[in-house]
């Protein structure tokens, strides 16, 4: 088992390698820099692909271009648009209620503190961290499925660990704070290109080639 110091050094090397691979660390959700839109799209992304959220959101924001218009919208109209994202009853209600809270309790200005963001309907730590990192440029670790899977394979914790909160707390101690948000965006790109949930392309992986992946090193040792 590697020490925390060793893991921190390895993760810094991984972060540098990912920066070389993906110099432009951008959010996969096309929210146009609008905090409220990222809040909405983050909620829609639960158990849904970013590509579908981007597509659905085009119509959603044409119909409801700001928080005030969504807060005043009939729930059935929001539901009809977001239906392709799944869980549409709950998501639509969360979007309308969160928009109303933003307008009525925060004057339309998204708060920049975790505890405040968690008060919004449908917002958990994943969305809150996404907002803190992308909108407010604060240290934040978004532990989505890509991040959990891949950092486990990198050897930062057991690959069997799937708890987002525990993973977040581990990675917060290992990542350089200023790089954590961009690191998470790059991990998503890396997961889509190389480190798939099933059938990772270890033979083609530039990080495995540099000896940075614990999972691949174990495979090689065991003749995989």
PDB file of C-alpha atoms in Angstrom:
ATOM      1  CA  UNK A   1       0.000   0.000   0.000  1.00  0.00           C
ATOM      2  CA  UNK A   2       1.432   3.343  -1.048  1.00  0.00           C
ATOM      3  CA  UNK A   3       1.750   6.152   1.484  1.00  0.00           C
ATOM      4  CA  UNK A   4      -0.274   9.338   1.140  1.00  0.00           C
ATOM      5  CA  UNK A   5       2.900  11.175   0.116  1.00  0.00           C
ATOM      6  CA  UNK A   6       3.555   8.639  -2.653  1.00  0.00           C
ATOM      7  CA  UNK A   7      -0.039   8.829  -3.847  1.00  0.00           C
ATOM      8  CA  UNK A   8       0.113  12.620  -3.927  1.00  0.00           C
ATOM      9  CA  UNK A   9       3.254  12.537  -6.072  1.00  0.00           C
ATOM     10  CA  UNK A  10       1.770   9.928  -8.404  1.00  0.00           C
ATOM     11  CA  UNK A  11      -1.472  11.866  -8.778  1.00  0.00           C
ATOM     12  CA  UNK A  12       0.497  15.036  -9.565  1.00  0.00           C
ATOM     13  CA  UNK A  13       2.288  13.131 -12.345  1.00  0.00           C
ATOM     14  CA  UNK A  14      -1.067  11.811 -13.593  1.00  0.00           C
ATOM     15  CA  UNK A  15      -2.504  15.323 -13.547  1.00  0.00           C
ATOM     16  CA  UNK A  16       0.454  16.607 -15.581  1.00  0.00           C
ATOM     17  CA  UNK A  17       0.022  13.780 -18.105  1.00  0.00           C
ATOM     18  CA  UNK A  18      -3.698  14.503 -18.435  1.00  0.00           C
ATOM     19  CA  UNK A  19      -2.937  18.196 -18.967  1.00  0.00           C
ATOM     20  CA  UNK A  20      -0.665  17.239 -21.864  1.00  0.00           C
ATOM     21  CA  UNK A  21      -3.391  15.035 -23.329  1.00  0.00           C
ATOM     22  CA  UNK A  22      -6.237  17.497 -22.804  1.00  0.00           C
ATOM     23  CA  UNK A  23      -4.872  21.036 -22.469  1.00  0.00           C
ATOM     24  CA  UNK A  24      -8.361  22.538 -22.654  1.00  0.00           C
ATOM     25  CA  UNK A  25     -10.159  21.376 -19.534  1.00  0.00           C
ATOM     26  CA  UNK A  26     -13.778  22.274 -20.204  1.00  0.00           C
ATOM     27  CA  UNK A  27     -17.020  21.130 -18.699  1.00  0.00           C
ATOM     28  CA  UNK A  28     -18.851  18.634 -20.915  1.00  0.00           C
ATOM     29  CA  UNK A  29     -22.124  20.444 -20.153  1.00  0.00           C
ATOM     30  CA  UNK A  30     -22.611  23.347 -22.577  1.00  0.00           C
ATOM     31  CA  UNK A  31     -23.999  25.913 -20.171  1.00  0.00           C
ATOM     32  CA  UNK A  32     -22.582  29.058 -21.765  1.00  0.00           C
ATOM     33  CA  UNK A  33     -21.095  30.424 -18.549  1.00  0.00           C
ATOM     34  CA  UNK A  34     -24.490  30.914 -16.874  1.00  0.00           C
ATOM     35  CA  UNK A  35     -24.480  29.657 -13.243  1.00  0.00           C
ATOM     36  CA  UNK A  36     -28.214  28.900 -13.217  1.00  0.00           C
ATOM     37  CA  UNK A  37     -27.951  26.906 -16.434  1.00  0.00           C
ATOM     38  CA  UNK A  38     -25.143  24.787 -14.998  1.00  0.00           C
ATOM     39  CA  UNK A  39     -27.293  24.174 -11.916  1.00  0.00           C
ATOM     40  CA  UNK A  40     -30.138  22.998 -14.166  1.00  0.00           C
ATOM     41  CA  UNK A  41     -27.939  20.883 -16.423  1.00  0.00           C
ATOM     42  CA  UNK A  42     -26.114  19.348 -13.494  1.00  0.00           C
ATOM     43  CA  UNK A  43     -29.426  18.127 -12.108  1.00  0.00           C
ATOM     44  CA  UNK A  44     -30.513  16.753 -15.477  1.00  0.00           C
ATOM     45  CA  UNK A  45     -27.236  14.849 -15.834  1.00  0.00           C
ATOM     46  CA  UNK A  46     -28.072  12.365 -13.070  1.00  0.00           C
ATOM     47  CA  UNK A  47     -28.259   8.925 -14.738  1.00  0.00           C
ATOM     48  CA  UNK A  48     -28.162  10.617 -18.126  1.00  0.00           C
ATOM     49  CA  UNK A  49     -25.415  11.300 -20.650  1.00  0.00           C
ATOM     50  CA  UNK A  50     -23.955  14.778 -21.029  1.00  0.00           C
ATOM     51  CA  UNK A  51     -24.690  14.634 -24.767  1.00  0.00           C
ATOM     52  CA  UNK A  52     -28.401  14.094 -24.135  1.00  0.00           C
ATOM     53  CA  UNK A  53     -28.488  16.830 -21.488  1.00  0.00           C
ATOM     54  CA  UNK A  54     -26.878  19.275 -23.919  1.00  0.00           C
ATOM     55  CA  UNK A  55     -29.471  18.422 -26.565  1.00  0.00           C
ATOM     56  CA  UNK A  56     -32.489  18.579 -24.254  1.00  0.00           C
ATOM     57  CA  UNK A  57     -31.281  21.811 -22.666  1.00  0.00           C
ATOM     58  CA  UNK A  58     -31.369  23.655 -25.970  1.00  0.00           C
ATOM     59  CA  UNK A  59     -35.146  23.377 -26.078  1.00  0.00           C
ATOM     60  CA  UNK A  60     -35.484  23.846 -22.317  1.00  0.00           C
ATOM     61  CA  UNK A  61     -33.615  27.165 -22.322  1.00  0.00           C
ATOM     62  CA  UNK A  62     -35.424  28.378 -25.432  1.00  0.00           C
ATOM     63  CA  UNK A  63     -38.687  27.922 -23.559  1.00  0.00           C
ATOM     64  CA  UNK A  64     -37.407  29.065 -20.171  1.00  0.00           C
ATOM     65  CA  UNK A  65     -34.390  31.340 -20.671  1.00  0.00           C
ATOM     66  CA  UNK A  66     -33.862  32.274 -17.005  1.00  0.00           C
ATOM     67  CA  UNK A  67     -34.619  31.200 -13.463  1.00  0.00           C
ATOM     68  CA  UNK A  68     -37.665  33.466 -13.127  1.00  0.00           C
ATOM     69  CA  UNK A  69     -39.366  31.988 -16.191  1.00  0.00           C
ATOM     70  CA  UNK A  70     -38.716  28.434 -15.045  1.00  0.00           C
ATOM     71  CA  UNK A  71     -39.911  29.190 -11.518  1.00  0.00           C
ATOM     72  CA  UNK A  72     -43.226  30.384 -12.978  1.00  0.00           C
ATOM     73  CA  UNK A  73     -43.588  27.513 -15.469  1.00  0.00           C
ATOM     74  CA  UNK A  74     -46.283  24.829 -15.260  1.00  0.00           C
ATOM     75  CA  UNK A  75     -44.628  21.645 -14.029  1.00  0.00           C
ATOM     76  CA  UNK A  76     -46.110  19.645 -16.900  1.00  0.00           C
ATOM     77  CA  UNK A  77     -44.316  21.813 -19.473  1.00  0.00           C
ATOM     78  CA  UNK A  78     -40.930  21.287 -17.833  1.00  0.00           C
ATOM     79  CA  UNK A  79     -41.633  17.554 -17.514  1.00  0.00           C
ATOM     80  CA  UNK A  80     -42.462  17.204 -21.191  1.00  0.00           C
ATOM     81  CA  UNK A  81     -39.154  18.746 -22.260  1.00  0.00           C
ATOM     82  CA  UNK A  82     -36.891  16.930 -19.783  1.00  0.00           C
ATOM     83  CA  UNK A  83     -38.586  13.531 -20.185  1.00  0.00           C
ATOM     84  CA  UNK A  84     -35.719  12.150 -22.365  1.00  0.00           C
ATOM     85  CA  UNK A  85     -33.307  12.679 -19.444  1.00  0.00           C
ATOM     86  CA  UNK A  86     -35.143  10.161 -17.274  1.00  0.00           C
ATOM     87  CA  UNK A  87     -36.575  10.607 -13.760  1.00  0.00           C
ATOM     88  CA  UNK A  88     -38.408  13.526 -15.314  1.00  0.00           C
ATOM     89  CA  UNK A  89     -41.092  13.983 -12.627  1.00  0.00           C
ATOM     90  CA  UNK A  90     -38.512  14.484  -9.881  1.00  0.00           C
ATOM     91  CA  UNK A  91     -36.066  16.422 -12.044  1.00  0.00           C
ATOM     92  CA  UNK A  92     -38.721  18.833 -13.325  1.00  0.00           C
ATOM     93  CA  UNK A  93     -39.964  19.529  -9.798  1.00  0.00           C
ATOM     94  CA  UNK A  94     -36.396  20.064  -8.566  1.00  0.00           C
ATOM     95  CA  UNK A  95     -35.643  22.468 -11.433  1.00  0.00           C
ATOM     96  CA  UNK A  96     -38.738  24.566 -10.831  1.00  0.00           C
ATOM     97  CA  UNK A  97     -38.277  24.663  -7.053  1.00  0.00           C
ATOM     98  CA  UNK A  98     -34.539  25.390  -7.266  1.00  0.00           C
ATOM     99  CA  UNK A  99     -35.201  28.205  -9.736  1.00  0.00           C
ATOM    100  CA  UNK A 100     -37.828  29.676  -7.418  1.00  0.00           C
ATOM    101  CA  UNK A 101     -35.414  29.472  -4.474  1.00  0.00           C
ATOM    102  CA  UNK A 102     -32.671  31.164  -6.478  1.00  0.00           C
ATOM    103  CA  UNK A 103     -34.975  34.037  -7.408  1.00  0.00           C
ATOM    104  CA  UNK A 104     -36.861  34.444  -4.132  1.00  0.00           C
ATOM    105  CA  UNK A 105     -34.202  33.702  -1.527  1.00  0.00           C
ATOM    106  CA  UNK A 106     -30.950  34.635  -3.265  1.00  0.00           C
ATOM    107  CA  UNK A 107     -31.997  37.464  -5.560  1.00  0.00           C
ATOM    108  CA  UNK A 108     -31.002  35.423  -8.589  1.00  0.00           C
ATOM    109  CA  UNK A 109     -27.355  35.199  -7.463  1.00  0.00           C
ATOM    110  CA  UNK A 110     -26.035  31.689  -6.943  1.00  0.00           C
ATOM    111  CA  UNK A 111     -24.264  31.319  -3.566  1.00  0.00           C
ATOM    112  CA  UNK A 112     -20.628  30.264  -3.558  1.00  0.00           C
ATOM    113  CA  UNK A 113     -20.606  28.079  -0.435  1.00  0.00           C
ATOM    114  CA  UNK A 114     -21.157  24.315  -0.271  1.00  0.00           C
ATOM    115  CA  UNK A 115     -23.638  24.471   2.612  1.00  0.00           C
ATOM    116  CA  UNK A 116     -25.787  27.010   0.781  1.00  0.00           C
ATOM    117  CA  UNK A 117     -25.734  25.131  -2.514  1.00  0.00           C
ATOM    118  CA  UNK A 118     -26.827  21.920  -0.786  1.00  0.00           C
ATOM    119  CA  UNK A 119     -30.052  23.655   0.257  1.00  0.00           C
ATOM    120  CA  UNK A 120     -31.260  23.702  -3.359  1.00  0.00           C
ATOM    121  CA  UNK A 121     -33.652  20.877  -4.297  1.00  0.00           C
ATOM    122  CA  UNK A 122     -31.875  18.091  -6.131  1.00  0.00           C
ATOM    123  CA  UNK A 123     -28.400  19.437  -5.435  1.00  0.00           C
ATOM    124  CA  UNK A 124     -25.944  17.032  -3.830  1.00  0.00           C
ATOM    125  CA  UNK A 125     -22.199  17.320  -3.388  1.00  0.00           C
ATOM    126  CA  UNK A 126     -21.471  16.339  -6.987  1.00  0.00           C
ATOM    127  CA  UNK A 127     -23.451  19.251  -8.446  1.00  0.00           C
ATOM    128  CA  UNK A 128     -22.315  21.610  -5.704  1.00  0.00           C
ATOM    129  CA  UNK A 129     -18.661  20.809  -6.401  1.00  0.00           C
ATOM    130  CA  UNK A 130     -19.240  21.261 -10.132  1.00  0.00           C
ATOM    131  CA  UNK A 131     -20.649  24.724  -9.460  1.00  0.00           C
ATOM    132  CA  UNK A 132     -17.918  25.669  -6.999  1.00  0.00           C
ATOM    133  CA  UNK A 133     -15.189  24.649  -9.423  1.00  0.00           C
ATOM    134  CA  UNK A 134     -16.585  25.907 -12.720  1.00  0.00           C
ATOM    135  CA  UNK A 135     -18.431  29.036 -11.649  1.00  0.00           C
ATOM    136  CA  UNK A 136     -16.432  30.204  -8.659  1.00  0.00           C
ATOM    137  CA  UNK A 137     -13.034  28.638  -9.499  1.00  0.00           C
ATOM    138  CA  UNK A 138     -12.718  27.135  -6.060  1.00  0.00           C
ATOM    139  CA  UNK A 139     -11.033  23.887  -5.146  1.00  0.00           C
ATOM    140  CA  UNK A 140     -13.606  21.199  -5.861  1.00  0.00           C
ATOM    141  CA  UNK A 141     -13.611  17.483  -6.661  1.00  0.00           C
ATOM    142  CA  UNK A 142     -16.522  16.148  -8.704  1.00  0.00           C
ATOM    143  CA  UNK A 143     -16.683  12.437  -7.954  1.00  0.00           C
ATOM    144  CA  UNK A 144     -18.723  11.197 -10.889  1.00  0.00           C
ATOM    145  CA  UNK A 145     -18.560   7.623 -12.165  1.00  0.00           C
ATOM    146  CA  UNK A 146     -15.508   8.359 -14.354  1.00  0.00           C
ATOM    147  CA  UNK A 147     -13.560   9.876 -11.473  1.00  0.00           C
ATOM    148  CA  UNK A 148     -14.444   7.100  -9.018  1.00  0.00           C
ATOM    149  CA  UNK A 149     -13.604   4.305 -11.434  1.00  0.00           C
ATOM    150  CA  UNK A 150     -10.397   5.740 -12.861  1.00  0.00           C
ATOM    151  CA  UNK A 151      -8.782   7.038  -9.684  1.00  0.00           C
ATOM    152  CA  UNK A 152      -9.411   3.623  -8.165  1.00  0.00           C
ATOM    153  CA  UNK A 153      -7.580   2.057 -11.089  1.00  0.00           C
ATOM    154  CA  UNK A 154      -4.778   4.556 -10.600  1.00  0.00           C
ATOM    155  CA  UNK A 155      -4.359   3.135  -7.093  1.00  0.00           C
ATOM    156  CA  UNK A 156      -5.573   6.063  -5.015  1.00  0.00           C
ATOM    157  CA  UNK A 157      -7.918   3.737  -3.096  1.00  0.00           C
ATOM    158  CA  UNK A 158      -9.288   0.183  -3.549  1.00  0.00           C
ATOM    159  CA  UNK A 159     -11.080  -0.280  -6.872  1.00  0.00           C
ATOM    160  CA  UNK A 160     -14.025  -1.713  -4.937  1.00  0.00           C
ATOM    161  CA  UNK A 161     -14.647   1.665  -3.275  1.00  0.00           C
ATOM    162  CA  UNK A 162     -17.635   3.295  -4.988  1.00  0.00           C
ATOM    163  CA  UNK A 163     -18.798   5.794  -2.352  1.00  0.00           C
ATOM    164  CA  UNK A 164     -18.639   9.313  -3.889  1.00  0.00           C
ATOM    165  CA  UNK A 165     -18.254  11.113  -0.562  1.00  0.00           C
ATOM    166  CA  UNK A 166     -15.415   8.889   0.654  1.00  0.00           C
ATOM    167  CA  UNK A 167     -13.671   9.192  -2.712  1.00  0.00           C
ATOM    168  CA  UNK A 168     -14.036  12.983  -2.595  1.00  0.00           C
ATOM    169  CA  UNK A 169     -12.461  13.154   0.859  1.00  0.00           C
ATOM    170  CA  UNK A 170      -9.529  10.994  -0.262  1.00  0.00           C
ATOM    171  CA  UNK A 171      -8.851  12.968  -3.440  1.00  0.00           C
ATOM    172  CA  UNK A 172      -9.133  16.351  -1.697  1.00  0.00           C
ATOM    173  CA  UNK A 173      -6.065  15.371   0.331  1.00  0.00           C
ATOM    174  CA  UNK A 174      -4.123  14.201  -2.729  1.00  0.00           C
ATOM    175  CA  UNK A 175      -4.847  16.762  -5.440  1.00  0.00           C
ATOM    176  CA  UNK A 176      -3.296  20.216  -5.689  1.00  0.00           C
ATOM    177  CA  UNK A 177      -6.330  22.420  -4.834  1.00  0.00           C
ATOM    178  CA  UNK A 178      -5.929  24.790  -7.791  1.00  0.00           C
ATOM    179  CA  UNK A 179      -5.927  21.882 -10.249  1.00  0.00           C
ATOM    180  CA  UNK A 180      -8.718  19.747  -8.791  1.00  0.00           C
ATOM    181  CA  UNK A 181     -11.634  21.063 -10.872  1.00  0.00           C
ATOM    182  CA  UNK A 182      -9.753  20.863 -14.188  1.00  0.00           C
ATOM    183  CA  UNK A 183      -8.438  17.424 -13.219  1.00  0.00           C
ATOM    184  CA  UNK A 184     -12.014  16.152 -12.922  1.00  0.00           C
ATOM    185  CA  UNK A 185     -12.932  17.498 -16.375  1.00  0.00           C
ATOM    186  CA  UNK A 186      -9.878  15.850 -17.891  1.00  0.00           C
ATOM    187  CA  UNK A 187     -10.690  12.548 -16.162  1.00  0.00           C
ATOM    188  CA  UNK A 188     -14.059  12.533 -17.961  1.00  0.00           C
ATOM    189  CA  UNK A 189     -12.338  12.984 -21.331  1.00  0.00           C
ATOM    190  CA  UNK A 190      -9.776  10.314 -20.465  1.00  0.00           C
ATOM    191  CA  UNK A 191     -12.519   7.912 -19.389  1.00  0.00           C
ATOM    192  CA  UNK A 192     -14.362   8.337 -22.651  1.00  0.00           C
ATOM    193  CA  UNK A 193     -11.268   7.882 -24.791  1.00  0.00           C
ATOM    194  CA  UNK A 194      -9.271   5.223 -22.947  1.00  0.00           C
ATOM    195  CA  UNK A 195     -10.433   4.102 -19.526  1.00  0.00           C
ATOM    196  CA  UNK A 196     -13.881   2.697 -20.267  1.00  0.00           C
ATOM    197  CA  UNK A 197     -15.891   1.013 -17.556  1.00  0.00           C
ATOM    198  CA  UNK A 198     -15.755  -2.202 -19.556  1.00  0.00           C
ATOM    199  CA  UNK A 199     -12.802  -3.001 -21.738  1.00  0.00           C
ATOM    200  CA  UNK A 200     -10.351  -0.183 -20.965  1.00  0.00           C
ATOM    201  CA  UNK A 201      -7.798   0.388 -23.731  1.00  0.00           C
ATOM    202  CA  UNK A 202      -4.820  -0.296 -21.488  1.00  0.00           C
ATOM    203  CA  UNK A 203      -2.591  -1.271 -24.409  1.00  0.00           C
ATOM    204  CA  UNK A 204      -3.113   2.113 -26.047  1.00  0.00           C
ATOM    205  CA  UNK A 205      -3.215   4.191 -22.853  1.00  0.00           C
ATOM    206  CA  UNK A 206      -0.516   6.875 -22.637  1.00  0.00           C
ATOM    207  CA  UNK A 207      -0.713   6.913 -18.834  1.00  0.00           C
ATOM    208  CA  UNK A 208      -0.272   3.156 -18.593  1.00  0.00           C
ATOM    209  CA  UNK A 209       2.712   3.479 -20.925  1.00  0.00           C
ATOM    210  CA  UNK A 210       4.268   5.876 -18.409  1.00  0.00           C
ATOM    211  CA  UNK A 211       3.769   3.426 -15.555  1.00  0.00           C
ATOM    212  CA  UNK A 212       1.182   5.641 -13.865  1.00  0.00           C
ATOM    213  CA  UNK A 213      -1.672   3.131 -13.642  1.00  0.00           C
ATOM    214  CA  UNK A 214      -1.693   0.680 -10.747  1.00  0.00           C
ATOM    215  CA  UNK A 215      -4.400  -1.424 -12.417  1.00  0.00           C
ATOM    216  CA  UNK A 216      -2.315  -1.936 -15.550  1.00  0.00           C
ATOM    217  CA  UNK A 217       0.846  -2.636 -13.564  1.00  0.00           C
ATOM    218  CA  UNK A 218      -0.960  -5.424 -11.679  1.00  0.00           C
ATOM    219  CA  UNK A 219      -2.210  -6.879 -14.952  1.00  0.00           C
ATOM    220  CA  UNK A 220       1.301  -6.925 -16.390  1.00  0.00           C
ATOM    221  CA  UNK A 221       2.708  -8.559 -13.249  1.00  0.00           C
ATOM    222  CA  UNK A 222       0.093 -11.279 -13.511  1.00  0.00           C
ATOM    223  CA  UNK A 223       0.591 -11.767 -17.249  1.00  0.00           C
ATOM    224  CA  UNK A 224      -2.535  -9.830 -18.308  1.00  0.00           C
TER     225      UNK A 224
END
